[in-house]
Short mmCIF file of C-alpha atoms and ligand atoms in Angstrom, two decimals:
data_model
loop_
_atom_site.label_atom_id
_atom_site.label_comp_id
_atom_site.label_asym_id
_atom_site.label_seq_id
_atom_site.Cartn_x
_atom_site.Cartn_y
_atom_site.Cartn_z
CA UNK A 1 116.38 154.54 94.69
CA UNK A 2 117.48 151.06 96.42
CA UNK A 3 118.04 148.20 94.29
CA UNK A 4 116.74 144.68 95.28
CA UNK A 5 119.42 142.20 94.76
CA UNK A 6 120.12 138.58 96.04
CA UNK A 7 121.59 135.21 96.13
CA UNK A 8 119.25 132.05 95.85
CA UNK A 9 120.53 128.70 96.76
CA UNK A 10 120.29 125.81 99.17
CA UNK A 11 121.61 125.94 101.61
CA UNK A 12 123.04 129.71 101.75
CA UNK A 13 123.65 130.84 105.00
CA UNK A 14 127.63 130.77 104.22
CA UNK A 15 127.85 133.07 101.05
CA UNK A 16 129.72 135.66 101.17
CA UNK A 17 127.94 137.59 98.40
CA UNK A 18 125.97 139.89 100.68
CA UNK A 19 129.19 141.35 101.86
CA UNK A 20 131.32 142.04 98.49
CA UNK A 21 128.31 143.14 96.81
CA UNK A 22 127.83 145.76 99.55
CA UNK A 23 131.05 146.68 99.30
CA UNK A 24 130.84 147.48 95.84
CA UNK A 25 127.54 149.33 96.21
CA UNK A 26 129.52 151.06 98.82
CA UNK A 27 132.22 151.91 96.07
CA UNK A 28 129.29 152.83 93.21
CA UNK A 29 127.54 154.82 95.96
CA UNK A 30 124.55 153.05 95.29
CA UNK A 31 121.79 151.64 97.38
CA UNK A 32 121.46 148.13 97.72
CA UNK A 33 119.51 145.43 99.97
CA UNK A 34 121.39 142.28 98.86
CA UNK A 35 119.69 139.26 100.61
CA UNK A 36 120.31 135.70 101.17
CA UNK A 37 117.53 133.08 99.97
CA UNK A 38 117.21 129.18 101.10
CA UNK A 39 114.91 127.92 98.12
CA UNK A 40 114.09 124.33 97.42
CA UNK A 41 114.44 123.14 94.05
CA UNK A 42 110.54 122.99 93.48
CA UNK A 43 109.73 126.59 94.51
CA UNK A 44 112.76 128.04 92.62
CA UNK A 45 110.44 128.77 89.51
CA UNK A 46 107.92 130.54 91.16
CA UNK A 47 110.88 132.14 93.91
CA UNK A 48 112.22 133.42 90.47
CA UNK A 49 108.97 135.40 88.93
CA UNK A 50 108.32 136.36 92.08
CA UNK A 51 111.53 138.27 92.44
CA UNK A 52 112.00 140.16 89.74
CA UNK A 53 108.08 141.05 89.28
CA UNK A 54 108.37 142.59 92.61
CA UNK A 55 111.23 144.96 91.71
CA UNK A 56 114.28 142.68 92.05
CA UNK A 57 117.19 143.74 90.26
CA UNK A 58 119.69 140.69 89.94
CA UNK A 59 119.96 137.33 91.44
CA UNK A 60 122.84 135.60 91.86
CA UNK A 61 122.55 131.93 91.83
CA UNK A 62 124.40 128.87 93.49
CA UNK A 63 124.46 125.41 94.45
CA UNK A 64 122.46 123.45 93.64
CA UNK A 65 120.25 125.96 91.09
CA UNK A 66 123.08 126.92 88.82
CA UNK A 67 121.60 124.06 85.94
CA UNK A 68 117.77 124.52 86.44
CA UNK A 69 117.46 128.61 87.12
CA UNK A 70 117.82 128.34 83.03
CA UNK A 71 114.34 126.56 83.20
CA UNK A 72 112.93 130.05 84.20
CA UNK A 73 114.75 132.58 82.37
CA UNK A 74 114.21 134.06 79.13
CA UNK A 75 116.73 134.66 77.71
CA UNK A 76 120.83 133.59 77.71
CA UNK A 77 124.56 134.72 77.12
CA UNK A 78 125.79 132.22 74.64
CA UNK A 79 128.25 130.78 77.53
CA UNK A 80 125.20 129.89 79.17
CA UNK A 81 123.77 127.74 77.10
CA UNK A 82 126.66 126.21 75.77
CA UNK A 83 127.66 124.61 79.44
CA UNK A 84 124.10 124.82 80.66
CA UNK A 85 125.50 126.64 84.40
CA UNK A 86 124.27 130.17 85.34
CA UNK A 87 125.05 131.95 88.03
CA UNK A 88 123.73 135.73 87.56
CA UNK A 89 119.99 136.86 86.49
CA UNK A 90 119.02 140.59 85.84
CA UNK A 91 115.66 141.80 84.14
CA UNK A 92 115.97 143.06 80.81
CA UNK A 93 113.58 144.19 77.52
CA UNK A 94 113.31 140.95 76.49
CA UNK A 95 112.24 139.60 80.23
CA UNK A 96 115.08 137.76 82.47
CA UNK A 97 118.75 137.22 81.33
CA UNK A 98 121.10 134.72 82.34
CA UNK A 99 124.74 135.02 82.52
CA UNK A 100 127.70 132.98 83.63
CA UNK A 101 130.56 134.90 85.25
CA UNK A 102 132.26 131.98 86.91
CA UNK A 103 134.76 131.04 84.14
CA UNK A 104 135.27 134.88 83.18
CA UNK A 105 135.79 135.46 86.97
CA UNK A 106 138.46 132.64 87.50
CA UNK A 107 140.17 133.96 84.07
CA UNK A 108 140.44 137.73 85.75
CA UNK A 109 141.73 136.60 89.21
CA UNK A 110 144.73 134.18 86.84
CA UNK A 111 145.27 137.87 85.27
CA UNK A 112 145.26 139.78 88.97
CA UNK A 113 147.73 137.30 89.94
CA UNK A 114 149.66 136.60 87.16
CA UNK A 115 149.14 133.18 86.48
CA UNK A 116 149.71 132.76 82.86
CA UNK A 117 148.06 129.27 81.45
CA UNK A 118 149.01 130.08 78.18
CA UNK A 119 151.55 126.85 77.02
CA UNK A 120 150.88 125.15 80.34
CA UNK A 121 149.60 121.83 81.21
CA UNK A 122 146.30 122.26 83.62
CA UNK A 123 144.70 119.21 85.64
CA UNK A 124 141.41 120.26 86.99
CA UNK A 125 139.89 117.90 89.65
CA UNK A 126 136.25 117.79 89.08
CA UNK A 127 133.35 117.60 86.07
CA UNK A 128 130.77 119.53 87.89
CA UNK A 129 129.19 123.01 87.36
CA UNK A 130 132.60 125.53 87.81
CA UNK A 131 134.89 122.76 86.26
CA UNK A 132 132.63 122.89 83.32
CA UNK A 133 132.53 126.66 83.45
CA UNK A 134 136.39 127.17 83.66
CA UNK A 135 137.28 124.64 81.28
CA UNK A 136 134.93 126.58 78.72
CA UNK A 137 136.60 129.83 79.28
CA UNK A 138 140.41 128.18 79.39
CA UNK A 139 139.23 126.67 75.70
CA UNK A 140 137.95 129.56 74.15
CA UNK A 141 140.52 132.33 75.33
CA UNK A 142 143.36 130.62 75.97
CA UNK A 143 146.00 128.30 74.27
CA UNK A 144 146.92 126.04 77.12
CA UNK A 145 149.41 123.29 75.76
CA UNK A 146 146.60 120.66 77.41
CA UNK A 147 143.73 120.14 79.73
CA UNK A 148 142.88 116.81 81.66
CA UNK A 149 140.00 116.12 83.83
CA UNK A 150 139.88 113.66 86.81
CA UNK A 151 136.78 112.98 88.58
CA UNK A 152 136.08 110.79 91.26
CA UNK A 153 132.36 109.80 88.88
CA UNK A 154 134.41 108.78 85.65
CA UNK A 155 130.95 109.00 83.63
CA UNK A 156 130.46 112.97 84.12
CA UNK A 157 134.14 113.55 82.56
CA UNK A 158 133.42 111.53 79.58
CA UNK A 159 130.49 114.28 79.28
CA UNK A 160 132.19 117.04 79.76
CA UNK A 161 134.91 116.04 77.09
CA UNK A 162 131.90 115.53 74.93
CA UNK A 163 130.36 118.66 75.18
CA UNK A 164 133.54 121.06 75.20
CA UNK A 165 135.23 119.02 72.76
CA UNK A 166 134.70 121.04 69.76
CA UNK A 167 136.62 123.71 70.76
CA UNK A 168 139.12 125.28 68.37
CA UNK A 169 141.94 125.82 70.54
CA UNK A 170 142.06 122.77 72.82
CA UNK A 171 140.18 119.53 73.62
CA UNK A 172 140.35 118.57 76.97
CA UNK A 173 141.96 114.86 77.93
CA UNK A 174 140.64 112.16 80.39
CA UNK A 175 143.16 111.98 83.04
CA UNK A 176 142.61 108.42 83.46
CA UNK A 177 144.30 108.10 80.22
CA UNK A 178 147.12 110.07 81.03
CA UNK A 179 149.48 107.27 80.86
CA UNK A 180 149.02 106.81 77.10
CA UNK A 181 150.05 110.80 76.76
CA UNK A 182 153.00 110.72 79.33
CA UNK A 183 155.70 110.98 76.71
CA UNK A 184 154.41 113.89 74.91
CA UNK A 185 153.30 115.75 77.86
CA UNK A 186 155.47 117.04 81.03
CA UNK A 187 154.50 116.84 84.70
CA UNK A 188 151.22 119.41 85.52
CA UNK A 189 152.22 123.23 85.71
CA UNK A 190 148.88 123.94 87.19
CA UNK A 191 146.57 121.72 89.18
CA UNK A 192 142.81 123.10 90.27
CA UNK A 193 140.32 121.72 92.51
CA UNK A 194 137.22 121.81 91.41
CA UNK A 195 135.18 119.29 93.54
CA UNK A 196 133.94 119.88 97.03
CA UNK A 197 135.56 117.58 98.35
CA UNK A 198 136.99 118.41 101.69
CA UNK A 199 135.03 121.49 102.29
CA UNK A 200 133.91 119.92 105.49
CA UNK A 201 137.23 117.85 106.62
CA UNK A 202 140.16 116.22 105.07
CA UNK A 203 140.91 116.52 101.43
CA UNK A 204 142.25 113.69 99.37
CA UNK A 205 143.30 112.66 95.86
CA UNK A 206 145.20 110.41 94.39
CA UNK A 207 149.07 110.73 95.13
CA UNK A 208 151.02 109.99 92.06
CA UNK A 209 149.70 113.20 89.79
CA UNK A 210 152.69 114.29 88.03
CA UNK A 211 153.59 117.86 89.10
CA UNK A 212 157.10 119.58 89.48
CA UNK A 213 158.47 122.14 92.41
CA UNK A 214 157.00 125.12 90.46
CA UNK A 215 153.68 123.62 89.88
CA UNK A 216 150.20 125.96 91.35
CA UNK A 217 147.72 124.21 93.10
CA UNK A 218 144.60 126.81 92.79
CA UNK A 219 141.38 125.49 94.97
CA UNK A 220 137.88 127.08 94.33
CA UNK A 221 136.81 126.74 97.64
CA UNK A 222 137.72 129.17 100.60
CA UNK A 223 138.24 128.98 103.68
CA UNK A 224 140.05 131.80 106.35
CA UNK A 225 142.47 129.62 107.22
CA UNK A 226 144.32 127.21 104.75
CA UNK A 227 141.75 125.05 102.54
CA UNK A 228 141.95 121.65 103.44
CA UNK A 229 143.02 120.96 99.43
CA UNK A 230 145.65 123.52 99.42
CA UNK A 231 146.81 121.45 103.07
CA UNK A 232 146.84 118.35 100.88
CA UNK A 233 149.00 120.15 97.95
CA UNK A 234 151.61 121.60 100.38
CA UNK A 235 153.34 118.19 100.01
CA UNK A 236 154.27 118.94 96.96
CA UNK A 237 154.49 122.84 96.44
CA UNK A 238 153.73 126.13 98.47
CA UNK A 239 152.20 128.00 95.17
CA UNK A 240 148.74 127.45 96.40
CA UNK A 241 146.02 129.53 95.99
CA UNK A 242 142.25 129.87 97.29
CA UNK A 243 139.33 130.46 95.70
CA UNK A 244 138.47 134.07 97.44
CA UNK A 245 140.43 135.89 94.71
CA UNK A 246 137.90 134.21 91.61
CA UNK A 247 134.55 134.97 94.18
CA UNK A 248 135.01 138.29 94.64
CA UNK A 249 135.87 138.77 90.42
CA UNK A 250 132.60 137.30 89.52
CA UNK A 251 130.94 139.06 92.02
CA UNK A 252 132.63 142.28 90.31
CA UNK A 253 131.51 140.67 86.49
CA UNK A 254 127.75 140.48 88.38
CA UNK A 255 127.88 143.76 89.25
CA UNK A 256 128.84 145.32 86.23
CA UNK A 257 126.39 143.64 84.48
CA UNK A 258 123.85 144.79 87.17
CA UNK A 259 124.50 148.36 87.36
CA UNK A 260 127.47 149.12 84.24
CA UNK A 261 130.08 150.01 87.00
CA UNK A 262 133.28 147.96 87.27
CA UNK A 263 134.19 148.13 91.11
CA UNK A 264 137.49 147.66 92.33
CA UNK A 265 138.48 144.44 93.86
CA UNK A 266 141.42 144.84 96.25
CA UNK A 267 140.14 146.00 99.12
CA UNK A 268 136.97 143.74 98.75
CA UNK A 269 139.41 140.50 99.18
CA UNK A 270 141.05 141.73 101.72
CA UNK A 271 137.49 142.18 103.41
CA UNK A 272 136.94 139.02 103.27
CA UNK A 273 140.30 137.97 104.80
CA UNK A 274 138.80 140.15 108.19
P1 LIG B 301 128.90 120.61 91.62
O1 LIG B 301 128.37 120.94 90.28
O2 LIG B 301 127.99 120.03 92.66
O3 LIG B 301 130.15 119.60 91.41
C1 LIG B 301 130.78 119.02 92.53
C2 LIG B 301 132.05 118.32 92.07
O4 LIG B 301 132.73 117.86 93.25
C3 LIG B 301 131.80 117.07 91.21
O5 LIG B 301 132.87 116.92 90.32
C4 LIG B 301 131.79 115.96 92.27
O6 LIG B 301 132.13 114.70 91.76
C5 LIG B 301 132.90 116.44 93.17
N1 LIG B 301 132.78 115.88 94.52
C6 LIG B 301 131.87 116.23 95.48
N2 LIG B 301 132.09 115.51 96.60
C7 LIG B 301 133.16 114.70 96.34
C8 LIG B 301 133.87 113.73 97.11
N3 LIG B 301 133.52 113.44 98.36
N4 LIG B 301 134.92 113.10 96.52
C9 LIG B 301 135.30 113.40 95.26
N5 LIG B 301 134.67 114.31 94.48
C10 LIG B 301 133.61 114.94 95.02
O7 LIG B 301 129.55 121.88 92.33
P2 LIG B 301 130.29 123.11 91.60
O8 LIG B 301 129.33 124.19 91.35
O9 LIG B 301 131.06 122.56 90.45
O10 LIG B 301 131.27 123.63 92.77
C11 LIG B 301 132.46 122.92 93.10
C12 LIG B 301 133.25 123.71 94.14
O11 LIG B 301 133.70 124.94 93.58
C13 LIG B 301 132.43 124.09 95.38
O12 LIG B 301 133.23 123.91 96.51
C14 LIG B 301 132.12 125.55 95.17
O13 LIG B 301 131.96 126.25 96.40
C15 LIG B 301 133.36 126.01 94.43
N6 LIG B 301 133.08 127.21 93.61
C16 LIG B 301 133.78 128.33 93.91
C17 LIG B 301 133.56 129.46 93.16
C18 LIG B 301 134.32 130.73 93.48
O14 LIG B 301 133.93 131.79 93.03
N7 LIG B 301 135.42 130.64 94.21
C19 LIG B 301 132.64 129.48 92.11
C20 LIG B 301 131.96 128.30 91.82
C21 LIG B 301 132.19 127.16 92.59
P3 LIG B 301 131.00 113.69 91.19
O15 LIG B 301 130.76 114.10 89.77
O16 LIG B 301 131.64 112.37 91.32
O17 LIG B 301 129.79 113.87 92.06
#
């Protein structure tokens, strides 16, 4: 039997999720086509019910239809609605499911590389779609001594505060106000770019964010050579991380959900180094 899987998004000719989910199918033995669609916002509904009534087996979804894929769905993991993002569909009894594996995925590739956030202070850059997911998953499994969010649209962060700020461990801050918290909290341990900004040239921010020699810079975007964030952050640290490790683990949290089989991730990330 050969599963019909794919990624929808627009544009999509970049994503790499043809090539780790074949790898894994590789790993599963199963058989997979795994394509890549360009879809407009207006035919995603119908691109949707068109997929999975003709035998597709999961969708992954990215920018820009992570918010409004949830329009067509019927049913959702709690995560999902609770930060309104989605970024993997599969056909169930009840009709089609959506899931978010973003913030789980970022959490595993922390674990794989032994990042612990637990009593750190964390600056994410950015109040989009994976900020939002992240931040949910930092709040609800872990006990980070503080989050702040800086965002070059000051509105969206005051939004984001507002909707994940009735979480029991941790309520994230507004790093505009961080000089009000200065003398209760120390310089940033960890520092992640979530914007995506500089994807396509230089990457900026401002200078005087308060980080120390041991502090990790961890961008979401990739690149095969150095990101140009990770360029920027190399002024003030060399712990700097790409955003390969956390594609290729929600791939893997896609998958498992897709077929039940957990495939090993190693040897997919180096792949993608090739
Ligand atoms: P999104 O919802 O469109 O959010 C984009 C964010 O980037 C917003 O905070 C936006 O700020 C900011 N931004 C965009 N251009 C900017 C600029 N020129 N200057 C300053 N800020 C700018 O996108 P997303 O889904 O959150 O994705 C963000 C990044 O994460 C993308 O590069 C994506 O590829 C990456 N990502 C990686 C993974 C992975 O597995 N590694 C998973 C998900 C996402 P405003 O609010 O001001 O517009």
């Amino acid at each position: 039997m050969i599963h019909k899987l794919g990624v929808v998004g627009h544009p999509v000719k970049h994503s790499l999720s043809p090539k780790i989910h074949r790898a894994f199918a590789r790993q599963a033995g199963l058989e997979i086509i795994y394509d890549k669609y360009d879809i407009e916002d207006a035919e995603l509904g119908l691109f949707i019910k068109e997929f999975f009534a003709n035998g597709g087996k999961g969708l992954n979804i990215t920018i820009p239809h992570k918010l409004n894929c949830i329009k067509y769905v019927d049913t959702a993991a709690t995560a999902v609605k609770r930060i309104m993002s989605a970024n993997t569909l599969i056909t169930m009894e009840g009709g089609i499911f959506a899931e978010s594996t973003d913030g789980p995925g970022f959490l595993k590739d922390l674990y794989v590389k032994e990042i612990d956030i637990n009593k750190k202070n964390i600056l994410i850059l950015g109040a989009g779609g994976a900020a939002k997911s992240i931040i949910s998953s930092i709040c609800l499994g872990k006990k980070p001594d503080s989050i702040f969010i800086s965002n070059r649209t000051q509105s969206k962060v005051n939004e984001l505060i507002k909707l994940l700020g009735t979480d029991e461990y941790i309520t994230p801050i507004d790093f505009s106000e961080y000089e009000m918290h200065k003398d209760q909290v120390r310089a940033m341990d960890i520092v992640i770019n979530a914007t995506s900004k500089g994807i396509d040239g230089k990457f900026s921010w401002e200078d005087d964010i308060p980080v120390h020699e041991e502090t990790i810079f961890y961008d979401l975007s990739y690149s095969k050579d150095q990101t140009s964030f990770l360029e920027w952050a190399s002024k003030f640290s060399n712990n700097g991380f790409d955003g390969k490790g956390m594609l290729v683990q929600q791939a893997a949290l896609s998958f498992k959900l897709w077929f039940d089989f957990s495939p090993s991730t190693e040897e997919v990330e180096e792949l993608l180094n090739e």
